[in-house]
Coordinates of N, CA and C in Angstrom, one line a residue:
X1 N -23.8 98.8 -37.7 CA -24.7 99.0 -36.6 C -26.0 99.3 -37.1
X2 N -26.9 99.0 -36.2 CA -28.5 99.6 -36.8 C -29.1 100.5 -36.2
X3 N -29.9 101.3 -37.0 CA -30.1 102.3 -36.7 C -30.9 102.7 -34.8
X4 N -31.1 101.4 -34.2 CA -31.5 101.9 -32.9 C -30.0 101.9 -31.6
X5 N -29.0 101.1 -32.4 CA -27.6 101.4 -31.4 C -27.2 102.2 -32.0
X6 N -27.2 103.0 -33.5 CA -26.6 104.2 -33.4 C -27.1 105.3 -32.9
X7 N -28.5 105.2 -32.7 CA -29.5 106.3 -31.5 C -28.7 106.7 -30.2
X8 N -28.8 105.1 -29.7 CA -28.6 104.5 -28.3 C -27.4 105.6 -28.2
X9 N -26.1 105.1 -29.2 CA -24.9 106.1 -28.9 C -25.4 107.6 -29.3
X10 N -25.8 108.2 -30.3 CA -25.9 109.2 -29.9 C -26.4 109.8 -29.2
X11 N -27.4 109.6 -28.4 CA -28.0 110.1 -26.9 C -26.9 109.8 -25.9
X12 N -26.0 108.8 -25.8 CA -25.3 109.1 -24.9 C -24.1 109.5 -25.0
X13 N -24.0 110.1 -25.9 CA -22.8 111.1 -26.4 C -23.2 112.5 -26.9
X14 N -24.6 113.3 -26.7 CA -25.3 114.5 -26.8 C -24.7 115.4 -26.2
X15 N -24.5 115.2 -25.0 CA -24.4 116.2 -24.1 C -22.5 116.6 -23.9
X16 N -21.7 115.7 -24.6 CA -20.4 115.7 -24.7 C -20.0 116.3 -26.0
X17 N -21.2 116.0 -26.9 CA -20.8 116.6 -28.4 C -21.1 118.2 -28.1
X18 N -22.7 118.4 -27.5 CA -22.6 119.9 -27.5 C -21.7 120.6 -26.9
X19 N -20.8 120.1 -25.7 CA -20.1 120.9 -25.2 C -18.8 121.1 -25.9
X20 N -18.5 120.1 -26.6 CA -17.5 120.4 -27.7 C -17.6 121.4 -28.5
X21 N -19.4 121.1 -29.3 CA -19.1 122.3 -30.2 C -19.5 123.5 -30.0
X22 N -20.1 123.5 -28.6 CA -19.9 125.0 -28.1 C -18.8 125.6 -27.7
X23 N -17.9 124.9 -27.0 CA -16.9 125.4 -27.2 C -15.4 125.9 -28.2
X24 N -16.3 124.4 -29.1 CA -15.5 125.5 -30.6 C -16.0 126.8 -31.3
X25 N -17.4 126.9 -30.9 CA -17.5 128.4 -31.1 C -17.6 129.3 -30.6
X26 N -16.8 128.8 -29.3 CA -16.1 129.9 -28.9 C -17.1 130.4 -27.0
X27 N -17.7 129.3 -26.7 CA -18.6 129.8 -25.7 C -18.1 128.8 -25.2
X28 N -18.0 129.7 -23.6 CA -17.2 128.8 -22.8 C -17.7 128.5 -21.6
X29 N -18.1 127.4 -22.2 CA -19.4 126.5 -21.3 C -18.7 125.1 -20.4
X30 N -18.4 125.0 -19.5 CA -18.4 123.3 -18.8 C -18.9 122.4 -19.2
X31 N -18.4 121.4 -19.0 CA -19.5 120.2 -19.3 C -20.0 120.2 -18.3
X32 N -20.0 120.3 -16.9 CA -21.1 120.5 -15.8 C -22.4 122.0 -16.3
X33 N -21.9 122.2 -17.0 CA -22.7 123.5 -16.7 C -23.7 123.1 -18.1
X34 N -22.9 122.7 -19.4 CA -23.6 122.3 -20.3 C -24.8 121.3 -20.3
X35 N -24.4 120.2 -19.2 CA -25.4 119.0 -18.9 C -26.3 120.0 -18.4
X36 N -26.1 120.7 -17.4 CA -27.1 121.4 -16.6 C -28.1 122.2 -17.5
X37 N -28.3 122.9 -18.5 CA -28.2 124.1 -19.5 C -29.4 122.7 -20.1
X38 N -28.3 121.5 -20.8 CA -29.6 120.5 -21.2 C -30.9 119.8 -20.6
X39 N -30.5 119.8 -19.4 CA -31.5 119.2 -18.4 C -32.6 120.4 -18.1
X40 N -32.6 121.7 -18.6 CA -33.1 122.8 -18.3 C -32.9 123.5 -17.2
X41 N -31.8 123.3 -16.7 CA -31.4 124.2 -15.3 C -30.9 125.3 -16.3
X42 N -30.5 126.1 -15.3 CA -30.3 127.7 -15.5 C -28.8 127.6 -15.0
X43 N -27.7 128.1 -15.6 CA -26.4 128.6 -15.1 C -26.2 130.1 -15.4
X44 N -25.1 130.7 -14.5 CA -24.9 131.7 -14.1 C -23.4 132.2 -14.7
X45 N -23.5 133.3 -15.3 CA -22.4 133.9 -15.4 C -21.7 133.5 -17.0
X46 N -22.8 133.8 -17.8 CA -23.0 133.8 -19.7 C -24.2 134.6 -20.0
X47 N -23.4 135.0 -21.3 CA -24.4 135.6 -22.3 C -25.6 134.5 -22.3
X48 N -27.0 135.7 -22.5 CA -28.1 134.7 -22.9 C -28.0 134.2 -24.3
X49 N -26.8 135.1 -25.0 CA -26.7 134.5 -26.6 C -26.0 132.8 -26.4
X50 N -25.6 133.1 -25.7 CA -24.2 131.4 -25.5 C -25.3 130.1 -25.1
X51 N -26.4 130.5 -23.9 CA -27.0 129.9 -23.7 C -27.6 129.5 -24.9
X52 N -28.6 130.4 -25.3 CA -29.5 129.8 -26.3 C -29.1 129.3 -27.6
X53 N -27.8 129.3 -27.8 CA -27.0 128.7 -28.6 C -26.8 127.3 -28.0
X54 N -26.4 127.2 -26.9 CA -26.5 125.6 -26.9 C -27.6 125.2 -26.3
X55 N -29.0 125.8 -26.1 CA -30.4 125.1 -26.1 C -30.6 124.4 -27.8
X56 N -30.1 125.6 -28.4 CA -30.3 125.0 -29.9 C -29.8 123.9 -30.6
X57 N -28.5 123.7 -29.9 CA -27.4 122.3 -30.4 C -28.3 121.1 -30.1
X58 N -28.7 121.8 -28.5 CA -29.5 120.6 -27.8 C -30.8 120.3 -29.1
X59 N -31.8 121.1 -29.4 CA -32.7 120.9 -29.6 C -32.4 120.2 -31.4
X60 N -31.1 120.5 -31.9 CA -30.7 120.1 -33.0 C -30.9 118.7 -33.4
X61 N -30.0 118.3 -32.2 CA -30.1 116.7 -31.9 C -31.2 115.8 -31.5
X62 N -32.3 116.8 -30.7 CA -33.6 116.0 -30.4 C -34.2 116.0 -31.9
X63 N -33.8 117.1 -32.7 CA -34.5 117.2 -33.9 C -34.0 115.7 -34.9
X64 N -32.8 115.2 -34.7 CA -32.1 114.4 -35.4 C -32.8 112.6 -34.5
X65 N -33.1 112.9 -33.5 CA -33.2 111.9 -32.7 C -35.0 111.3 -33.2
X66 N -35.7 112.3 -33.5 CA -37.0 112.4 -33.9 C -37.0 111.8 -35.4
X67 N -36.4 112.3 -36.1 CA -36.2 112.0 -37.3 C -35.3 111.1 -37.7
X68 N -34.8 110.3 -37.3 CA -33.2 109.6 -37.4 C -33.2 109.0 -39.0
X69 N -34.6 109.1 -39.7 CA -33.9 108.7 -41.4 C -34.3 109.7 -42.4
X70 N -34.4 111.3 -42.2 CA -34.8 112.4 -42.7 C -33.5 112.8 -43.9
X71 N -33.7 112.9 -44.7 CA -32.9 113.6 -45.2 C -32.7 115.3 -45.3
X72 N -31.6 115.4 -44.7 CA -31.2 116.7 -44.1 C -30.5 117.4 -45.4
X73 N -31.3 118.5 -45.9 CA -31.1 119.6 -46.7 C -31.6 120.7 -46.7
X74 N -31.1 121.9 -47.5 CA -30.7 122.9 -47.1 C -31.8 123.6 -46.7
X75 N -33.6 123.4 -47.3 CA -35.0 123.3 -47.0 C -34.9 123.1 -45.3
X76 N -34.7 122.1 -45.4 CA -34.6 121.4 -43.6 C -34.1 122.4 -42.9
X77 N -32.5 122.8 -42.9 CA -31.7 123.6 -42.4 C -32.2 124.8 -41.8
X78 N -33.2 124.9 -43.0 CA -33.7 126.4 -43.1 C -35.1 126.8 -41.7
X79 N -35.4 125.5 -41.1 CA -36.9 125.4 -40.6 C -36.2 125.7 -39.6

């Protein structure tokens, strides 16, 4: 695949991945509520840590989406 259909799919699999892996660590987020959270709505009834934990996944991905041939090391990680 090239690299604009592997974009294509990850943007339409963002908001399924974050809720996965917020939920693997342990925040227990919806996927309604997580779409919501990405779209910049506000949900009710979470830590502001959980939240800004998955604004971050979110913004992880825009970061990946922006850069899509970066090589990602520990430098990078670090920013």
């Amino acid at each position: 695949m090239d690299i604009q259909k592997n974009l294509m799919l990850a943007k339409k699999y963002m908001v399924e991945s974050i809720f996965r892996a917020a939920n693997v660590e342990g925040i227990g987020v919806t996927f309604p509520e997580t779409q919501a959270i990405c779209d910049g709505m506000s949900v009710g009834g979470h830590k502001i840590e959980d939240i800004e934990a998955v604004v971050d996944l979110k913004h992880a991905w825009q970061w990946c989406f922006e850069h899509p041939m970066a090589e990602i090391d520990l430098e990078t990680l670090q920013t």
